[in-house]
Short mmCIF file of C-alpha atoms in Angstrom, two decimals:
data_model
loop_
_atom_site.label_atom_id
_atom_site.label_comp_id
_atom_site.label_asym_id
_atom_site.label_seq_id
_atom_site.Cartn_x
_atom_site.Cartn_y
_atom_site.Cartn_z
CA MET A 1 -0.32 -0.01 0.30
CA GLU A 2 2.83 2.39 0.74
CA ALA A 3 4.49 1.44 -2.38
CA VAL A 4 1.33 2.22 -4.26
CA LYS A 5 1.03 5.60 -2.35
CA GLY A 6 4.51 6.50 -3.04
CA ASN A 7 3.95 6.06 -6.81
CA GLU A 8 0.99 8.12 -6.64
CA PRO A 9 2.90 11.79 -6.88
CA ALA A 10 4.78 10.72 -9.85
CA GLY A 11 1.42 9.60 -11.70
CA LYS A 12 0.01 12.80 -11.24
CA PHE A 13 3.00 14.28 -12.40
CA THR A 14 2.84 12.73 -15.66
CA LYS A 15 -0.93 13.38 -16.19
CA LEU A 16 -0.40 17.06 -15.34
CA LYS A 17 2.71 17.18 -18.10
CA ALA A 18 0.57 15.32 -20.46
CA LYS A 19 -2.33 17.78 -19.88
CA SER A 20 0.30 20.66 -20.35
CA ALA A 21 1.39 19.14 -23.49
CA GLN A 22 -2.01 18.85 -25.05
CA ASP A 23 -2.67 22.38 -24.04
CA LEU A 24 0.50 23.56 -25.71
CA VAL A 25 -0.36 22.00 -28.88
CA LEU A 26 -3.96 23.20 -28.67
CA GLU A 27 -2.49 27.02 -28.15
CA VAL A 28 0.00 26.22 -31.28
CA PHE A 29 -2.83 25.28 -33.65
CA VAL A 30 -4.91 28.28 -32.44
CA TYR A 31 -2.45 30.61 -33.08
CA VAL A 32 -1.41 29.18 -36.36
CA PHE A 33 -4.90 29.14 -37.34
CA MET A 34 -5.68 32.81 -36.17
CA PHE A 35 -2.01 33.77 -38.13
CA GLY A 36 -3.43 32.33 -41.35
CA VAL A 37 -7.08 33.89 -40.78
CA THR A 38 -5.16 37.23 -40.41
CA VAL A 39 -3.19 36.72 -43.54
CA LEU A 40 -6.05 35.91 -45.67
CA THR A 41 -7.93 39.05 -44.31
CA ILE A 42 -5.08 41.48 -44.92
CA TYR A 43 -3.62 40.02 -47.94
CA PRO A 44 -6.42 41.51 -50.17
CA PHE A 45 -6.25 45.14 -48.93
CA LEU A 46 -2.28 44.74 -49.27
CA ASN A 47 -2.58 43.70 -52.84
CA VAL A 48 -4.78 46.42 -53.77
CA LEU A 49 -2.24 49.04 -51.92
CA ALA A 50 0.38 47.30 -53.98
CA ILE A 51 -1.22 47.77 -57.49
CA SER A 52 -2.51 51.32 -56.61
CA PHE A 53 1.11 52.26 -56.28
CA ASN A 54 2.43 50.41 -59.42
CA ASP A 55 3.28 51.49 -62.75
CA SER A 56 -0.02 50.97 -64.60
CA VAL A 57 2.31 49.67 -67.78
CA ASP A 58 3.79 47.05 -65.31
CA THR A 59 0.41 46.03 -63.86
CA ILE A 60 -0.86 44.80 -66.73
CA ARG A 61 1.48 42.23 -66.65
CA GLY A 62 -0.23 41.04 -63.42
CA GLY A 63 1.86 39.00 -60.87
CA ILE A 64 1.69 41.79 -58.40
CA THR A 65 1.34 40.70 -54.70
CA ILE A 66 1.77 42.79 -51.68
CA TRP A 67 4.86 44.97 -52.71
CA PRO A 68 4.73 47.21 -56.25
CA ARG A 69 7.46 46.19 -58.54
CA GLU A 70 7.98 49.64 -60.30
CA PHE A 71 6.72 52.16 -57.28
CA THR A 72 4.85 55.03 -58.67
CA LEU A 73 2.54 58.06 -57.28
CA ARG A 74 1.24 58.52 -60.90
CA ASN A 75 -1.94 56.94 -60.59
CA TYR A 76 -2.78 59.18 -57.51
CA ASP A 77 -1.49 62.28 -58.94
CA LEU A 78 -3.75 61.76 -62.12
CA ILE A 79 -6.74 61.29 -59.92
CA PHE A 80 -6.33 64.37 -57.99
CA THR A 81 -6.12 66.50 -61.17
CA PHE A 82 -9.50 66.50 -61.65
CA GLY A 83 -10.88 69.66 -59.65
CA GLY A 84 -14.13 68.21 -58.55
CA LEU A 85 -12.52 65.67 -56.06
CA ILE A 86 -11.62 68.77 -53.53
CA THR A 87 -15.06 69.75 -53.45
CA GLY A 88 -16.66 66.49 -53.46
CA PHE A 89 -14.00 65.40 -50.68
CA LYS A 90 -15.40 68.55 -48.69
CA ILE A 91 -19.05 67.82 -49.41
CA SER A 92 -18.87 64.16 -48.31
CA VAL A 93 -16.95 65.08 -44.90
CA LEU A 94 -19.63 67.41 -44.20
CA ARG A 95 -22.64 65.24 -44.76
CA THR A 96 -20.82 62.16 -43.04
CA VAL A 97 -20.57 63.90 -39.97
CA ILE A 98 -23.73 65.86 -40.12
CA GLY A 99 -25.70 62.62 -41.16
CA THR A 100 -23.95 60.80 -38.41
CA VAL A 101 -24.81 63.08 -35.78
CA ALA A 102 -28.47 63.91 -36.86
CA GLY A 103 -29.03 60.21 -37.43
CA LEU A 104 -27.77 59.41 -33.79
CA ILE A 105 -29.52 61.95 -32.27
CA SER A 106 -33.15 61.46 -34.07
CA GLY A 107 -32.73 57.61 -33.96
CA SER A 108 -32.00 57.56 -30.03
CA MET A 109 -34.75 59.76 -28.92
CA LEU A 110 -37.12 57.79 -31.03
CA ALA A 111 -35.34 54.84 -29.29
CA PHE A 112 -35.62 55.95 -25.85
CA THR A 113 -39.47 56.62 -26.57
CA LEU A 114 -40.08 53.30 -27.74
CA SER A 115 -38.31 51.92 -25.03
CA ARG A 116 -40.99 53.73 -22.15
CA ASN A 117 -43.99 51.13 -21.01
CA ASP A 118 -45.89 54.28 -20.64
CA PHE A 119 -45.62 55.25 -24.32
CA LYS A 120 -49.03 53.95 -25.59
CA ALA A 121 -48.34 53.90 -29.18
CA ARG A 122 -45.10 52.06 -29.05
CA ARG A 123 -46.29 48.66 -30.38
CA PHE A 124 -48.03 50.48 -33.54
CA ILE A 125 -44.99 52.54 -34.26
CA SER A 126 -42.66 49.53 -34.00
CA ALA A 127 -44.68 47.49 -36.01
CA PHE A 128 -44.99 50.55 -38.66
CA LEU A 129 -40.97 50.93 -38.25
CA ALA A 130 -40.66 47.17 -39.04
CA ILE A 131 -42.57 47.18 -42.01
CA THR A 132 -40.22 50.15 -43.63
CA MET A 133 -37.53 47.52 -43.36
CA TYR A 134 -39.24 45.18 -45.92
CA VAL A 135 -41.33 47.56 -48.00
CA SER A 136 -40.31 50.92 -49.62
CA GLY A 137 -41.89 53.17 -51.94
CA GLY A 138 -39.69 52.70 -55.01
CA LEU A 139 -37.18 54.89 -56.88
CA ILE A 140 -39.53 57.01 -58.47
CA PRO A 141 -41.91 57.97 -55.91
CA GLY A 142 -39.15 58.75 -53.72
CA PHE A 143 -37.81 60.98 -56.45
CA ILE A 144 -41.27 62.79 -56.69
CA LEU A 145 -41.50 63.13 -52.89
CA MET A 146 -38.02 64.74 -52.71
CA LYS A 147 -39.12 67.24 -55.51
CA ASP A 148 -42.36 67.96 -53.76
CA LEU A 149 -40.12 68.73 -50.53
CA HIS A 150 -38.21 71.21 -52.64
CA LEU A 151 -35.13 68.90 -51.52
CA ILE A 152 -33.57 68.66 -55.22
CA ASN A 153 -30.33 70.67 -55.74
CA THR A 154 -29.66 70.86 -52.05
CA PHE A 155 -27.50 69.69 -49.11
CA ALA A 156 -30.37 68.71 -46.85
CA VAL A 157 -31.41 65.99 -49.31
CA TYR A 158 -28.24 64.03 -48.04
CA ILE A 159 -29.37 64.51 -44.40
CA LEU A 160 -33.06 64.07 -43.78
CA PRO A 161 -34.37 61.18 -45.64
CA GLY A 162 -31.48 59.26 -43.66
CA LEU A 163 -32.63 60.74 -39.97
CA VAL A 164 -34.69 57.35 -39.00
CA SER A 165 -33.05 54.01 -39.85
CA ALA A 166 -35.53 51.26 -38.49
CA PHE A 167 -32.64 48.72 -37.59
CA ASN A 168 -30.71 51.33 -35.80
CA VAL A 169 -33.46 52.27 -33.68
CA PHE A 170 -34.31 48.90 -32.71
CA VAL A 171 -30.55 48.48 -31.98
CA ILE A 172 -30.61 51.29 -29.66
CA ARG A 173 -33.82 50.46 -28.12
CA SER A 174 -33.13 46.96 -27.39
CA PHE A 175 -29.66 48.39 -25.74
CA ILE A 176 -32.20 50.70 -23.40
CA ASP A 177 -34.31 47.71 -22.53
CA GLY A 178 -31.31 46.12 -21.03
CA LEU A 179 -30.81 48.92 -18.89
CA PRO A 180 -32.11 48.82 -15.37
CA PHE A 181 -35.30 51.14 -15.10
CA ALA A 182 -34.76 51.96 -11.44
CA LEU A 183 -32.20 54.49 -13.17
CA GLN A 184 -35.04 56.36 -14.71
CA GLU A 185 -37.18 56.02 -11.60
CA SER A 186 -34.70 57.55 -9.58
CA ALA A 187 -33.80 60.41 -11.96
CA LYS A 188 -37.66 60.98 -11.91
CA LEU A 189 -37.88 61.37 -8.28
CA ASP A 190 -34.74 63.95 -8.07
CA GLY A 191 -36.86 66.10 -10.49
CA ALA A 192 -35.52 65.28 -14.03
CA ASN A 193 -38.05 65.34 -16.82
CA ASP A 194 -37.76 62.97 -19.92
CA PHE A 195 -35.50 64.84 -21.98
CA THR A 196 -33.00 65.21 -18.74
CA ILE A 197 -33.45 61.49 -18.09
CA TYR A 198 -32.55 60.82 -21.87
CA TRP A 199 -29.58 63.31 -22.31
CA ARG A 200 -27.91 62.82 -19.05
CA VAL A 201 -28.79 59.22 -17.85
CA ILE A 202 -29.54 57.18 -21.12
CA LEU A 203 -27.14 58.33 -23.44
CA PRO A 204 -23.71 58.08 -21.56
CA LEU A 205 -24.92 54.43 -20.80
CA CYS A 206 -25.51 53.62 -24.60
CA LYS A 207 -22.09 54.47 -25.80
CA PRO A 208 -21.71 50.99 -27.23
CA ALA A 209 -24.94 50.93 -29.18
CA LEU A 210 -24.39 54.59 -30.37
CA ALA A 211 -20.92 53.91 -31.61
CA THR A 212 -22.24 51.07 -33.69
CA VAL A 213 -24.91 53.09 -35.15
CA ALA A 214 -22.61 55.77 -35.51
CA LEU A 215 -20.10 53.21 -37.51
CA PHE A 216 -23.27 52.39 -39.92
CA LEU A 217 -24.15 55.82 -40.35
CA ALA A 218 -20.76 56.93 -41.16
CA VAL A 219 -19.86 54.35 -43.74
CA GLY A 220 -23.49 54.58 -45.43
CA GLN A 221 -22.90 58.39 -45.77
CA TRP A 222 -19.20 58.24 -46.80
CA ASN A 223 -19.95 55.63 -49.16
CA SER A 224 -23.11 56.85 -50.80
CA TRP A 225 -22.98 58.25 -54.71
CA PHE A 226 -26.56 57.50 -56.04
CA ASP A 227 -28.45 59.94 -54.38
CA THR A 228 -25.90 62.72 -55.50
CA TYR A 229 -26.21 61.38 -59.13
CA LEU A 230 -30.38 61.44 -58.86
CA PHE A 231 -30.92 64.60 -56.80
CA ASN A 232 -27.80 66.95 -57.39
CA GLY A 233 -25.78 65.65 -60.35
CA SER A 234 -26.31 68.99 -61.98
CA ASN A 235 -25.03 71.14 -59.00
CA GLU A 236 -21.13 70.92 -58.88
CA SER A 237 -21.11 72.75 -55.90
CA LEU A 238 -22.88 69.87 -53.93
CA THR A 239 -20.99 66.91 -55.66
CA THR A 240 -19.46 64.27 -53.41
CA LEU A 241 -16.33 62.38 -53.15
CA GLN A 242 -17.67 58.96 -54.29
CA TYR A 243 -19.91 60.25 -57.18
CA GLU A 244 -16.78 62.04 -58.71
CA LEU A 245 -14.67 58.77 -58.24
CA MET A 246 -17.24 56.95 -60.05
CA LYS A 247 -17.47 59.07 -63.01
CA ILE A 248 -13.60 58.91 -63.23
CA LEU A 249 -13.73 54.77 -62.96
CA GLN A 250 -16.79 55.07 -65.70
CA SER A 251 -14.16 57.25 -68.10
CA THR A 252 -11.57 54.42 -67.73
CA THR A 253 -13.93 51.82 -69.40
CA THR A 254 -15.95 54.12 -71.70
CA SER A 255 -14.43 55.35 -74.93
CA ALA A 256 -17.32 57.21 -76.50
CA THR A 257 -17.97 60.71 -74.65
CA ASN A 258 -20.35 63.49 -75.87
CA SER A 259 -19.11 66.87 -73.86
CA GLN A 260 -15.78 68.17 -74.14
CA ASP A 261 -14.99 67.87 -70.30
CA ALA A 262 -15.41 64.16 -70.20
CA ALA A 263 -13.22 63.79 -73.39
CA ASN A 264 -10.44 65.47 -71.59
CA MET A 265 -10.99 63.54 -68.57
CA ALA A 266 -10.84 60.18 -71.02
CA GLN A 267 -7.42 61.13 -72.67
CA ARG A 268 -6.08 61.95 -69.22
CA LEU A 269 -6.95 58.60 -67.96
CA SER A 270 -6.10 56.65 -71.14
CA GLN A 271 -2.39 57.08 -69.55
CA VAL A 272 -3.25 54.86 -67.10
CA SER A 273 -4.73 51.20 -66.89
CA PRO A 274 -8.15 50.96 -65.64
CA GLU A 275 -7.06 48.56 -63.03
CA SER A 276 -4.38 50.68 -61.24
CA VAL A 277 -7.19 53.60 -61.50
CA LYS A 278 -9.79 51.22 -59.45
CA MET A 279 -7.02 50.20 -57.06
CA ALA A 280 -6.27 53.70 -56.22
CA ILE A 281 -9.89 54.86 -55.76
CA THR A 282 -10.37 52.28 -53.93
CA ILE A 283 -7.90 53.20 -51.22
CA ILE A 284 -8.75 56.86 -51.40
CA VAL A 285 -12.61 55.45 -50.64
CA THR A 286 -11.35 52.82 -47.80
CA VAL A 287 -8.79 54.74 -46.09
CA PRO A 288 -10.72 57.73 -44.09
CA ILE A 289 -13.19 54.95 -42.73
CA LEU A 290 -9.98 52.93 -41.71
CA VAL A 291 -8.91 55.99 -39.88
CA VAL A 292 -12.38 56.08 -37.99
CA TYR A 293 -13.01 52.58 -37.06
CA PRO A 294 -10.56 51.88 -34.34
CA PHE A 295 -11.57 54.39 -32.06
CA LEU A 296 -15.17 52.70 -32.32
CA GLN A 297 -13.95 49.02 -32.37
CA ARG A 298 -13.93 48.32 -28.58
CA TYR A 299 -17.51 49.67 -28.48
CA PHE A 300 -18.91 47.95 -31.56
CA VAL A 301 -18.84 44.28 -30.52
CA LYS A 302 -20.32 44.77 -27.24
CA GLY A 303 -23.18 47.46 -29.11
CA MET A 304 -23.93 44.47 -31.52
CA THR A 305 -24.07 41.76 -28.92
CA LEU A 306 -26.04 43.44 -26.31
CA GLY A 307 -28.38 45.55 -28.60
CA ALA A 308 -29.04 43.62 -31.77
CA VAL A 309 -29.48 40.15 -30.41
CA LYS A 310 -32.57 40.98 -27.99
CA SER A 311 -34.50 42.52 -31.13
#
């Protein structure tokens, strides 16, 4: 019996050592797998970046990976020679900032209202918002509506139609529903009105949901170009960066042009390959959002998890 007991610690040590070896193998596998996923995720972006900085003639040969063979800035220099890009960049930044802030305020106000049990029309309005996620008026009725509201050729057409998004409202409302209602009751007892409760109690606690919705709004506003084409296409002072880049991209694939300006644009773009122009445009469009995303990343996952799942 004593001999068996004397060998017991050695047996436990062997099992512990074997278990540690298994954990080590699993840990190595996880690191290798995540490294592979990271490479697969980053490689396309690095490839686009390399092609955008590579000589156009050399790009036609193919074989570019993550480093340009013949480095050049000519692709970007040519794109930024178009005067409309500066105006378009200013309008895009302005509409992104104003549209995001206005969308957050209006969406969070409506979400706070729908989260209140004492709001009798909450079920009707919630159902009405849900219907708008699946049914829309269509392109032509939407254009007629904007025309009747005198929003054509105005900056407001970028902001007002997107003030309220049903999905964003449901994300914020679900997050508010997860907060203790006792916070609102205690604030009410201290003499706070509904707006004070919304502004000083609810909004500070909803940072994860607000950051998530802000990212959705900012990306949508920044990438939007069709509303510019539809409502402000003839107004050069209200053009957007995406719309100007779209026109440049179309010029690389269109040989027949009707206007002198379009002909000059096509002549300048004939000096580079369409592939290089596409990649340079992709980088110009993507980089601003990549700069903003790290500031919202820590709230993004939490906001989506605690907000959207409950809906």
